């Protein structure tokens, strides 16, 4: 990510836009240090298990 790059583009009904934008912003983290990596929700398949 570089300064000025778009993170997301929202489309939809104007009356629902503010709520969607607020939900998106609530998931953002700002800081000088790299955040911890989120845990994986699933395990990638290996050729042996595919």
CSV table of N, CA, C and O in Angstrom, one decimal, residues 24-45:
chain,number,residue,atom,x,y,z
A,24,UNK,N,-16.6,-0.7,7.5
A,24,UNK,CA,-15.3,-0.9,6.9
A,24,UNK,C,-14.2,-0.2,7.7
A,24,UNK,O,-13.2,-0.8,8.0
A,25,UNK,N,-14.4,1.1,8.0
A,25,UNK,CA,-13.4,1.8,8.8
A,25,UNK,C,-13.1,1.2,10.1
A,25,UNK,O,-12.0,1.3,10.6
A,26,UNK,N,-14.1,0.5,10.7
A,26,UNK,CA,-13.9,-0.1,12.0
A,26,UNK,C,-12.9,-1.2,12.0
A,26,UNK,O,-12.3,-1.6,13.0
A,27,UNK,N,-12.7,-1.8,10.8
A,27,UNK,CA,-11.7,-2.9,10.7
A,27,UNK,C,-10.3,-2.4,10.3
A,27,UNK,O,-9.4,-3.3,10.3
A,28,UNK,N,-10.1,-1.1,10.2
A,28,UNK,CA,-8.8,-0.6,9.8
A,28,UNK,C,-8.0,-0.4,11.0
A,28,UNK,O,-8.5,0.0,12.1
A,29,UNK,N,-6.7,-0.6,10.9
A,29,UNK,CA,-5.7,-0.3,12.0
A,29,UNK,C,-4.7,0.6,11.5
A,29,UNK,O,-4.1,0.4,10.4
A,30,UNK,N,-4.4,1.7,12.2
A,30,UNK,CA,-3.4,2.6,11.9
A,30,UNK,C,-2.2,2.6,12.9
A,30,UNK,O,-2.5,2.5,14.1
A,31,UNK,N,-1.0,2.6,12.4
A,31,UNK,CA,0.1,2.7,13.3
A,31,UNK,C,1.4,2.6,12.6
A,31,UNK,O,1.5,2.3,11.4
A,32,UNK,N,2.5,2.9,13.3
A,32,UNK,CA,3.8,2.9,12.7
A,32,UNK,C,4.4,1.5,12.7
A,32,UNK,O,5.4,1.2,11.9
A,33,UNK,N,3.9,0.6,13.5
A,33,UNK,CA,4.5,-0.8,13.5
A,33,UNK,C,3.5,-1.8,12.7
A,33,UNK,O,2.3,-1.6,12.7
A,34,UNK,N,4.2,-2.8,12.1
A,34,UNK,CA,3.4,-3.8,11.4
A,34,UNK,C,2.5,-4.6,12.4
A,34,UNK,O,3.0,-5.0,13.5
A,35,UNK,N,1.2,-4.8,12.1
A,35,UNK,CA,0.4,-5.5,13.0
A,35,UNK,C,0.7,-7.0,13.0
A,35,UNK,O,1.3,-7.5,12.0
A,36,UNK,N,0.2,-7.7,14.0
A,36,UNK,CA,0.4,-9.2,14.0
A,36,UNK,C,-0.4,-9.8,12.9
A,36,UNK,O,-1.4,-9.3,12.5
A,37,UNK,N,0.1,-10.9,12.3
A,37,UNK,CA,-0.6,-11.5,11.2
A,37,UNK,C,-1.8,-12.2,11.7
A,37,UNK,O,-1.8,-12.9,12.8
A,38,UNK,N,-2.9,-12.1,11.0
A,38,UNK,CA,-4.2,-12.7,11.4
A,38,UNK,C,-4.0,-14.3,11.2
A,38,UNK,O,-3.4,-14.7,10.3
A,39,UNK,N,-4.6,-15.0,12.1
A,39,UNK,CA,-4.6,-16.5,12.0
A,39,UNK,C,-5.3,-17.0,10.7
A,39,UNK,O,-6.3,-16.3,10.3
A,40,UNK,N,-4.8,-18.0,10.1
A,40,UNK,CA,-5.5,-18.6,9.0
A,40,UNK,C,-6.9,-19.2,9.4
A,40,UNK,O,-7.0,-19.8,10.4
A,41,UNK,N,-7.8,-19.0,8.5
A,41,UNK,CA,-9.2,-19.6,8.8
A,41,UNK,C,-9.3,-21.0,8.3
A,41,UNK,O,-10.2,-21.7,8.6
A,42,UNK,N,-8.4,-21.4,7.4
A,42,UNK,CA,-8.4,-22.7,6.8
A,42,UNK,C,-7.0,-23.1,6.5
A,42,UNK,O,-6.1,-22.3,6.4
A,43,UNK,N,-6.7,-24.4,6.3
A,43,UNK,CA,-5.4,-24.9,5.9
A,43,UNK,C,-5.4,-25.1,4.4
A,43,UNK,O,-6.3,-25.8,3.9
A,44,UNK,N,-4.4,-24.6,3.7
A,44,UNK,CA,-4.3,-24.9,2.3
A,44,UNK,C,-4.2,-26.4,2.0
A,44,UNK,O,-3.6,-27.2,2.8
A,45,UNK,N,-4.7,-26.8,0.9
A,45,UNK,CA,-4.7,-28.2,0.5
A,45,UNK,C,-3.3,-28.6,0.0
A,45,UNK,O,-2.8,-27.8,-0.8
